[in-house]
XYZ file of C-alpha atoms in Angstrom:
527
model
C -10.852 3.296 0.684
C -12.374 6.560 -0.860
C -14.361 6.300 -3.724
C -11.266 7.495 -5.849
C -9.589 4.321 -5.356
C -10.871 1.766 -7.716
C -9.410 2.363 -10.675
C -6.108 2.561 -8.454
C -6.627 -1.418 -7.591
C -7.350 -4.670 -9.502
C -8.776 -8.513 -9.016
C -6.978 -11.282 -9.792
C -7.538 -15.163 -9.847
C -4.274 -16.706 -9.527
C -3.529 -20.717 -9.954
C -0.078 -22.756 -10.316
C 3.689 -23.106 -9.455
C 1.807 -22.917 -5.280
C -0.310 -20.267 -5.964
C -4.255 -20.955 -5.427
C -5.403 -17.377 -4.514
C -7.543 -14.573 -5.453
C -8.077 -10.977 -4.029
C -7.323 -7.687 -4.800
C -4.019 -5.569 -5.673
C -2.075 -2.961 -6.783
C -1.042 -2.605 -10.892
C 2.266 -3.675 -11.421
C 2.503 -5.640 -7.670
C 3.431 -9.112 -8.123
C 0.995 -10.427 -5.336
C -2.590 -10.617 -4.065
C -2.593 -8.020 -1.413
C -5.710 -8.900 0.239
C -7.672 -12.189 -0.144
C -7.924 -15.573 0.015
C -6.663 -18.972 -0.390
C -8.249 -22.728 -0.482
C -7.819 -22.445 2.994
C -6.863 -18.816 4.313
C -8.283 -15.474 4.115
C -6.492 -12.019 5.191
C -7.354 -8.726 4.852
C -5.029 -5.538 6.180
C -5.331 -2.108 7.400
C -3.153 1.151 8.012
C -0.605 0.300 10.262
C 0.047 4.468 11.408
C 3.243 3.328 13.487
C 5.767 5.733 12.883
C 8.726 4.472 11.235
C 10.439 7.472 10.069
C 12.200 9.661 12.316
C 14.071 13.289 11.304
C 17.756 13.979 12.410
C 18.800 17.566 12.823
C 22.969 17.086 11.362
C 25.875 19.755 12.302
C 27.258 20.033 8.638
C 30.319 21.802 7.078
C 31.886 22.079 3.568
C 35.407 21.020 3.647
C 37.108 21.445 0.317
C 34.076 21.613 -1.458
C 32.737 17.823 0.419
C 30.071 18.363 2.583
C 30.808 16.518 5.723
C 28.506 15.820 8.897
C 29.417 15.322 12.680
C 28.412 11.968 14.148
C 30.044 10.298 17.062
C 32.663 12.892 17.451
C 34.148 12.486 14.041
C 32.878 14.397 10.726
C 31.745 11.936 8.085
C 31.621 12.764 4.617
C 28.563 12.691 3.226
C 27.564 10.258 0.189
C 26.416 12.677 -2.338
C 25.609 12.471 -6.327
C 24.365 14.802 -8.886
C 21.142 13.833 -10.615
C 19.576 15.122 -13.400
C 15.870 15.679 -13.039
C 13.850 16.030 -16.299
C 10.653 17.269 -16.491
C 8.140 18.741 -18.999
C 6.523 22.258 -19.027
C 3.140 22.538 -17.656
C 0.092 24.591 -18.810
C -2.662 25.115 -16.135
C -0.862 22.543 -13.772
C -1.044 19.623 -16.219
C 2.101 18.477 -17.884
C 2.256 18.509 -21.453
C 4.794 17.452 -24.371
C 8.252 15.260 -24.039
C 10.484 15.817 -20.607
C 12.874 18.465 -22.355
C 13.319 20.489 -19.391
C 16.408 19.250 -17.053
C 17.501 20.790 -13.736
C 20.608 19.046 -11.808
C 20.397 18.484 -8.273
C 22.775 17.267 -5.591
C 21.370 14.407 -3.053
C 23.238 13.648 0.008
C 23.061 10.980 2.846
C 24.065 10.918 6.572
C 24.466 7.160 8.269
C 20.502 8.130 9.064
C 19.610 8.993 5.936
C 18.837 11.514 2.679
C 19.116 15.590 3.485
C 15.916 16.734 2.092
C 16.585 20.692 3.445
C 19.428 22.906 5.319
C 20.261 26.039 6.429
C 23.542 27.314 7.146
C 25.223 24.784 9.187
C 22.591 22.576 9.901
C 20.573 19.967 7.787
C 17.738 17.926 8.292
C 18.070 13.915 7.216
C 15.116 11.476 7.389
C 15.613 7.752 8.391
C 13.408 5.225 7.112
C 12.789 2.470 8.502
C 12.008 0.021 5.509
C 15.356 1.399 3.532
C 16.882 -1.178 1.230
C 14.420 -3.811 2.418
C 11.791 -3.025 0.633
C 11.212 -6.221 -1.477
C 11.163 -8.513 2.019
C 7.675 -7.224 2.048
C 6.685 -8.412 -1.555
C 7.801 -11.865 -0.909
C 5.870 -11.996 2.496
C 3.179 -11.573 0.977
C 3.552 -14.086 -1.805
C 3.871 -16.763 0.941
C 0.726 -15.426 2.046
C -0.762 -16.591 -1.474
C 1.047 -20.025 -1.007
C 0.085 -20.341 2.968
C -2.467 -22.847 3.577
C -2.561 -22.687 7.713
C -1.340 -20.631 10.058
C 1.823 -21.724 10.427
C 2.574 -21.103 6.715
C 0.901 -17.333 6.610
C 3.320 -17.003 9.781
C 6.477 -17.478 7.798
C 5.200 -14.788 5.212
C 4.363 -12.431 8.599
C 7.783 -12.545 9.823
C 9.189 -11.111 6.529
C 7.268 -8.276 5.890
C 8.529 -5.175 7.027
C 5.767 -2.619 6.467
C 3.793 -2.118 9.695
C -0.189 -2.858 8.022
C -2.030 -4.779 10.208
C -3.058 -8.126 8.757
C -5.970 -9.973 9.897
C -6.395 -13.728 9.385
C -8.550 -16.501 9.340
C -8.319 -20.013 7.851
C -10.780 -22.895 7.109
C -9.590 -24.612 10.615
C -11.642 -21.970 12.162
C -7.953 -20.037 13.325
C -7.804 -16.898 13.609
C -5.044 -14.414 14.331
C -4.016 -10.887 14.420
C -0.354 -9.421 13.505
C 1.280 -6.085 13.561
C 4.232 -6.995 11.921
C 7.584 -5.221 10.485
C 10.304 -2.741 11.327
C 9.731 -0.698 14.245
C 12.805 0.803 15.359
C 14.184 0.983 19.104
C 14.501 4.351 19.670
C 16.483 5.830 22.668
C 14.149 6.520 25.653
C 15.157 9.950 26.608
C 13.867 11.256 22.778
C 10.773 12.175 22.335
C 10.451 11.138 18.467
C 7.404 13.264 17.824
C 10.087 15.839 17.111
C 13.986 15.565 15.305
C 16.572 14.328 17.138
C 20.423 15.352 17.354
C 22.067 13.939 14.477
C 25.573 13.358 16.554
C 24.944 9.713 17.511
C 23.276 9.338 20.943
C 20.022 9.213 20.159
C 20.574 6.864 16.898
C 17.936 3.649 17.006
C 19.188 0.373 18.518
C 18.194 -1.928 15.897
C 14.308 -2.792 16.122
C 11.712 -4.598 18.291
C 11.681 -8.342 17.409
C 8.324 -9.765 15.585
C 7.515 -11.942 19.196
C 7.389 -8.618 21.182
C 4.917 -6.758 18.143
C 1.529 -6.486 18.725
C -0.054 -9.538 17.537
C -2.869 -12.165 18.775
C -4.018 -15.883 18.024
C -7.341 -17.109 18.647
C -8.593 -14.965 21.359
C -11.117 -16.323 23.398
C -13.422 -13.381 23.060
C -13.592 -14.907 19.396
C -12.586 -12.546 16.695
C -10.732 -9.534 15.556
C -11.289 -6.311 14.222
C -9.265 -3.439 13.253
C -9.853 -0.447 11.195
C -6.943 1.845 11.215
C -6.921 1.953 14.682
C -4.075 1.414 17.169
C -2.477 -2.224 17.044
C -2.887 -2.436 20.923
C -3.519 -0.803 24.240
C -0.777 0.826 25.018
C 1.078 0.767 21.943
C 2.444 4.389 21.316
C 3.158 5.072 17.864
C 4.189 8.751 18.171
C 2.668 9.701 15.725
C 1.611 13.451 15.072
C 0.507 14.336 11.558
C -2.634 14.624 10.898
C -4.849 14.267 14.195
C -7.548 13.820 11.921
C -8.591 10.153 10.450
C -6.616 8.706 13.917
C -8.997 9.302 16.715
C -7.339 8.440 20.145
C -10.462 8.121 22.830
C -13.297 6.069 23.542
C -15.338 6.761 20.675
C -13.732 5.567 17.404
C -14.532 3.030 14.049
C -12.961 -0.288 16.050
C -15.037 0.448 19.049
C -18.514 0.233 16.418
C -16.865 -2.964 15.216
C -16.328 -4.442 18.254
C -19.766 -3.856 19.720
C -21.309 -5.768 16.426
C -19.453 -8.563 16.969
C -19.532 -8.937 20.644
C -23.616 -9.023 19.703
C -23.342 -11.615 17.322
C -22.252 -14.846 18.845
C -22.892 -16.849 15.681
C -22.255 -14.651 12.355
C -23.476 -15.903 8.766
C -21.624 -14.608 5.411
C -25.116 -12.667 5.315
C -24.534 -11.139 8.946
C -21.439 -10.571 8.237
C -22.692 -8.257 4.983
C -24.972 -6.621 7.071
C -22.750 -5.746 9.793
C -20.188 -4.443 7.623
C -23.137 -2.214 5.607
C -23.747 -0.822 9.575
C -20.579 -0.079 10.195
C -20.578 2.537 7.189
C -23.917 3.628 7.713
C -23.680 4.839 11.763
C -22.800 7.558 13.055
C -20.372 6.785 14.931
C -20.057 9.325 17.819
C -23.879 8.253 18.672
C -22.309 5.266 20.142
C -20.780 6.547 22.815
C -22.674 10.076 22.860
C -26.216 8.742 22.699
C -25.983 7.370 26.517
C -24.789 10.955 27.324
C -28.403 12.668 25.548
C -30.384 9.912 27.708
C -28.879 11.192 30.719
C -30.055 14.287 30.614
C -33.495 15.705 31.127
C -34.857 18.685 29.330
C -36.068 22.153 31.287
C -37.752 23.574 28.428
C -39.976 22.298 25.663
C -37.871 22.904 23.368
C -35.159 21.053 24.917
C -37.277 18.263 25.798
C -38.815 17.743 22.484
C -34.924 17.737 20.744
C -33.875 15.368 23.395
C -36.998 13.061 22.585
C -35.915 13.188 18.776
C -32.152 12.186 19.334
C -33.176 8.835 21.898
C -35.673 7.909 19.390
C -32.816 8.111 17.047
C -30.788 4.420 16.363
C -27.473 6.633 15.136
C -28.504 5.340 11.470
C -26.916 8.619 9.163
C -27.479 7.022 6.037
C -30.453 5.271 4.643
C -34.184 5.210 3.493
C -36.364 7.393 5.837
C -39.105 5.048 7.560
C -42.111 4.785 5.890
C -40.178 4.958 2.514
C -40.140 1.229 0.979
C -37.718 -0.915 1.296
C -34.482 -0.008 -0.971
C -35.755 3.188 -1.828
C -33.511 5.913 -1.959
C -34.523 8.351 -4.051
C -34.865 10.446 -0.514
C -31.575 10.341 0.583
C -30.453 13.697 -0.977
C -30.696 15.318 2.719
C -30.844 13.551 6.229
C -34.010 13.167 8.473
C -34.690 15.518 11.161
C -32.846 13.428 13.795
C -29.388 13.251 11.962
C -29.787 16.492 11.035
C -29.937 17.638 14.537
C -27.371 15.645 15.916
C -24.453 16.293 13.525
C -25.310 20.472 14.358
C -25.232 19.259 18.566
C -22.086 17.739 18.405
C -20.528 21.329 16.522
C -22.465 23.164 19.388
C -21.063 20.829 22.023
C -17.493 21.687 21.032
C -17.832 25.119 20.725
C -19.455 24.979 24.322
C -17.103 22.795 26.196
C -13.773 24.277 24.500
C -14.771 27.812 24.198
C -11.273 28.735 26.319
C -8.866 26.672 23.784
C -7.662 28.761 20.644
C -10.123 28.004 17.314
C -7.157 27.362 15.195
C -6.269 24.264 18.145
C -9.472 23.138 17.946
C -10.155 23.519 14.213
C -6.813 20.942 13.895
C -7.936 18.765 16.493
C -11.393 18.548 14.814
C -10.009 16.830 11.323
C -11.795 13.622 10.922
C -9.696 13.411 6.997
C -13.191 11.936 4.511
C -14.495 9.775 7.702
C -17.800 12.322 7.876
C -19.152 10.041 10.878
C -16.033 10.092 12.722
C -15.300 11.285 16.349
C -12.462 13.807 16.406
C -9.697 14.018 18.942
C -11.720 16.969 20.061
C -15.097 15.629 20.255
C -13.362 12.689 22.322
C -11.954 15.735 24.810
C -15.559 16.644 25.135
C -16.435 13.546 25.643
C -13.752 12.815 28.355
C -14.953 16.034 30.124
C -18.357 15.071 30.051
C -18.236 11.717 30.974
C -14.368 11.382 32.843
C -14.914 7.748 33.783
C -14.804 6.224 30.267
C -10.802 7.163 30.309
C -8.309 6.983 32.339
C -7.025 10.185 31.575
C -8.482 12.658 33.872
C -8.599 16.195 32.096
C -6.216 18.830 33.111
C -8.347 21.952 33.215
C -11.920 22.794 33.985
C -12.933 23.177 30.770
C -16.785 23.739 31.781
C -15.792 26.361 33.766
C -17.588 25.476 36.556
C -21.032 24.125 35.639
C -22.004 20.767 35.427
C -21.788 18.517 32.064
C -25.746 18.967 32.060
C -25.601 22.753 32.163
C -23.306 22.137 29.058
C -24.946 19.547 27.254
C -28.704 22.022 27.825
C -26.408 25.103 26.340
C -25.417 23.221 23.540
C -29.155 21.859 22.805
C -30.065 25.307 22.690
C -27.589 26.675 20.091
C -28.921 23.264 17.866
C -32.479 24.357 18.304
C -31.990 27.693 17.335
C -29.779 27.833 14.391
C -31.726 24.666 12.910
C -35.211 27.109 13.668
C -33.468 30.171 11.650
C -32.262 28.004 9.076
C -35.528 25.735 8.426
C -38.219 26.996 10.504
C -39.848 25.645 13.889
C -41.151 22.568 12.942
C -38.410 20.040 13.606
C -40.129 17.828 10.840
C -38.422 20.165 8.268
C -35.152 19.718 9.390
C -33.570 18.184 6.355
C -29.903 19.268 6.159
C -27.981 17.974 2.906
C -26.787 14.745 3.134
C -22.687 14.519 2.586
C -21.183 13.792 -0.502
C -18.350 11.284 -2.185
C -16.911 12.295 -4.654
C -16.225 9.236 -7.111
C -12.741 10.244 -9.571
C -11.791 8.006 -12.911
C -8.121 7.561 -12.179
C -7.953 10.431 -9.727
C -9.538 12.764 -11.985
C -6.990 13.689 -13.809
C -8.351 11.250 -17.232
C -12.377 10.547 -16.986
C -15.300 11.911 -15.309
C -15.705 12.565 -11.738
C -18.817 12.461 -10.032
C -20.504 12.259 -6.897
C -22.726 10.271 -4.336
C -24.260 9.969 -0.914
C -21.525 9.178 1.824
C -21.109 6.364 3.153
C -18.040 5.429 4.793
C -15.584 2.908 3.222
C -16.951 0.340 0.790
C -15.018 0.574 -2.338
C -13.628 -3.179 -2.403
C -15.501 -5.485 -0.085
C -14.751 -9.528 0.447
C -16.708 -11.739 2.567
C -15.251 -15.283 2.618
C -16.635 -17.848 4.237
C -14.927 -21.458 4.236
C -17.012 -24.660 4.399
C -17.040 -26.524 7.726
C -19.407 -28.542 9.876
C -22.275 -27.000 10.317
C -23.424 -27.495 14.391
C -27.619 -27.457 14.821
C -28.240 -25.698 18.196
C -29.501 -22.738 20.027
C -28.220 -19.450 19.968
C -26.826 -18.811 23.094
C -27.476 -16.104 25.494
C -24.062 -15.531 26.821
C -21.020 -17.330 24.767
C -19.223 -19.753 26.796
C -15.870 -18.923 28.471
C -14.021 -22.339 27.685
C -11.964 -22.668 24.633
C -13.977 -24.197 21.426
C -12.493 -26.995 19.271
C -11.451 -26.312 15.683
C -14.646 -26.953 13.342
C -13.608 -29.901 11.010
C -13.603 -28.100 7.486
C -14.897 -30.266 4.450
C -12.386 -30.723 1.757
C -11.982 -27.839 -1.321
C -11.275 -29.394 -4.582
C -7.797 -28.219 -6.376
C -7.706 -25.562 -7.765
C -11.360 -24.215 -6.200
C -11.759 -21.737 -4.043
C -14.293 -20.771 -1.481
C -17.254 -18.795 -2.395
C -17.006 -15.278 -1.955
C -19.743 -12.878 -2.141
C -19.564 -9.598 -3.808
C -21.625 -7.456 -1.736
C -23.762 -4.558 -3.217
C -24.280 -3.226 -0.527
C -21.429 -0.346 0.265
C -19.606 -1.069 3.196
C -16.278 -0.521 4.896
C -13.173 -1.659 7.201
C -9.469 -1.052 5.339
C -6.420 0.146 3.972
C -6.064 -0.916 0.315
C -9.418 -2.055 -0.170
C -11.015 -2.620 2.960
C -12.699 -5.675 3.669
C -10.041 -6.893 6.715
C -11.594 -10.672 6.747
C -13.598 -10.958 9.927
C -13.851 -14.318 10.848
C -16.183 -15.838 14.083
C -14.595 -19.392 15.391
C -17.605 -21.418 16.248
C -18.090 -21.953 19.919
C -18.764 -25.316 21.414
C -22.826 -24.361 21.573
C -22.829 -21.334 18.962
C -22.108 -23.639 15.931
């Protein structure tokens, strides 16, 4: 989460009547919504699965009854009057007692509300959760009773949101789920767009928790998400925004992914220090630093800004080297090598999509507060550059022509020279201003707001780590393929939970408070 969020979320230690748990939630949410157990841990992240489609109805008024056409016959519509109170508001804030009252009328189709219409047409929204709202609530409060997989299982099959929950349990288990509603939706409608209210294209009830995305102890060892698609090939038709959703080779899970499949053992410390990596990279460096080594320089100026970025470790936040340790009393503005890679990958864009409209690539550019983020569009790039790391071959010639070197060498040379006009030659003083958070007290609306050097994620942060036998041997260089035992776990005393650590060092991974429980399973030499 932002660094708005906080206030918006709460701890809580919870013990009795089942419950040993502890984690973090939402005010006025009977449950703990992320945490951990005696014996389980879970964290979630933003589903994005779209579970609310639009219906386009054929209305009429018959005397005075709205009505609606839906498999041949004209329904009436359920409709009520409701009086809406508000109070007056000076400057956009509301002030004094709700004496103001306007009455509205609300309808429903079989799909759902009308929320606008125009002559004899109106536009209804179906949702997929309707009226089953609370089966989410008391998954997760079998969550907080759950202690082994079995049990969390139960609570997964009655949620119906669509978060993706992570687990992992003192057996050394782990598992993945993307659970809930998704509806089956007639294969000849494209859902990205309203549908024909008339009945043929109405859902067929929904896709049964077996055929969801969803893993258990995968033998590469662990599982990451972070807001990323539940699985390849899952299509979530999903359109609004582009930003904060990357679809391409370069995106947050792929950084996680790559730190894990590094670590074959992982401490409650490495896990810390992974997770402060993952919100201090950059991470488009990942996949576009092996581009920049490529490519040789023909001037040198091009050679000496090519040097600087494959010297560069894709770090965008942190002390400058040479500073002490922990000091960061420097990190107002970036080093030279951040500086000039952030102002490559703009050039790089405007080079390989100078034929698409700006407003089309402005949208497709959105990265939502995720400052390191690849866009949609910088994944096109990348695509064209480098067509082998997809399987989607692109369907123009965007470089009109010349080679991905020609365009990578044009783009160098728009970096060099605005970053020369704006802070002279010397590429030591390039020093652009580092991003900014801004931190809110309760949104902003009541308390100070404030800001502070980005990094991404890190407002609520758990690292759990549940006691088992420890296993004295090598690190080794390649993790074994066959399947590891479960790690005996030593026994928690009731009413005790594992340790957790509160890390102070910003991090990130999450919906609701980040911190989706990343958990390695020992392997049968890794310990």
């Amino acid at each position: 989460l932002g660094y708005s969020y906080p206030s918006l979320l709460w701890e809580l230690v919870v013990h009795g009547g089942g419950y040993d748990a502890r984690g973090s939630t939402v005010p006025g949410l009977p449950t703990i919504g992320i945490g951990y157990g005696k014996r389980v841990g879970w964290g979630v992240t933003t589903g994005n699965s779209k579970t609310i489609d639009s219906f386009i109805e054929t209305t009429r008024t018959t005397d005075g009854r709205l009505e609606y056409l839906h498999g041949g016959v004209w329904k009436p519509a359920a409709c009520r009057d409701e009086v809406v109170r508000y109070r007056a508001a000076q400057g956009g804030v509301p002030v004094g007692p709700p004496v103001l009252t306007k009455t509205v009328q609300i309808c429903r189709t079989v799909h759902g509300p009308i929320v606008a219409s125009a002559g004899e047409q109106a536009r209804s929204v179906q949702y997929a959760m309707f009226g089953r709202e609370l089966e989410t609530i008391n998954g997760i409060l079998a969550w907080n009773r759950a202690d082994n997989l079995a049990q969390f299982e139960v609570g997964m099959r009655m949620v119906t949101w669509n978060e993706n929950t992570i687990y992992a349990d003192a057996d050394g288990r782990i598992a993945y789920w993307h659970p809930g509603l998704f509806p089956r939706r007639s294969p000849s409608w494209d859902s990205r767009f309203p549908a024909p209210g008339t009945g043929e294209f109405d859902r067929s009830g929904f896709v049964p928790f077996e055929q969801m995305p969803q893993v258990k102890d995968p033998k590469v060892g662990y599982v990451a998400n972070w807001n990323g698609k539940p699985a390849a090939g899952w299509i979530d038709e999903y359109l609004d925004p582009a930003g904060s959703r990357p679809g391409g080779k370069a995106q947050r899970v792929q950084v996680i992914q790559g730190l894990l499949a590094a670590q074959p053992r992982m401490t409650p410390a490495d896990l810390r220090a992974t997770e402060f990596r993952l919100g201090t990279v950059d991470q488009r460096h990942v996949e576009f630093g092996p581009l920049l080594r490529s490519v040789r320089g023909e001037t040198a100026s091009q050679q000496a800004a090519l040097a600087l970025l494959n010297a560069w470790d894709g770090t965008a936040y942190g002390p400058r080297a040479g500073t002490s340790a922990g000091s960061y009393a420097d990190l107002v503005t970036d080093g030279p090598a951040p500086t000039l890679f952030r102002q490559f990958i703009d050039d790089l864009r405007d080079v390989v999509l100078a034929d698409l409209p700006a407003p089309l690539v402005a949208r497709s550019d959105a990265v939502g507060n995720h400052v390191f983020d690849a866009s949609p569009a910088d994944n096109l790039v990348l695509r064209v550059l480098s067509p082998s790391l997809s399987g989607l071959m692109p369907s123009r010639d965007y470089l009109r022509g010349q080679s991905p070197r020609a365009a990578i060498l044009a783009a160098l040379d728009r970096s060099v020279a605005a970053l020369t006009e704006q802070f002279g030659a010397d590429p030591a003083t390039w020093r652009a201003q580092h991003p900014r958070s801004t931190i809110k007290s309760l949104t902003g609306v009541i308390g100070p707001s404030t800001t502070m050097p980005y990094e991404d994620r890190g407002s609520w942060i758990h690292v759990v780590a549940f006691r088992g036998k420890a296993v004295a041997a090598p690190r080794p260089a390649v993790a074994p393929k066959a399947k590891a035992p479960a790690p005996a776990s030593a026994p928690v005393a009731a009413g005790r939970l594992p340790a957790t650590g509160a890390s102070s060092l910003p991090a990130v991974v999450g919906l609701l408070l980040l911190g989706a429980v990343l958990w390695r399973r020992r392997v049968a030499t890794g310990g």
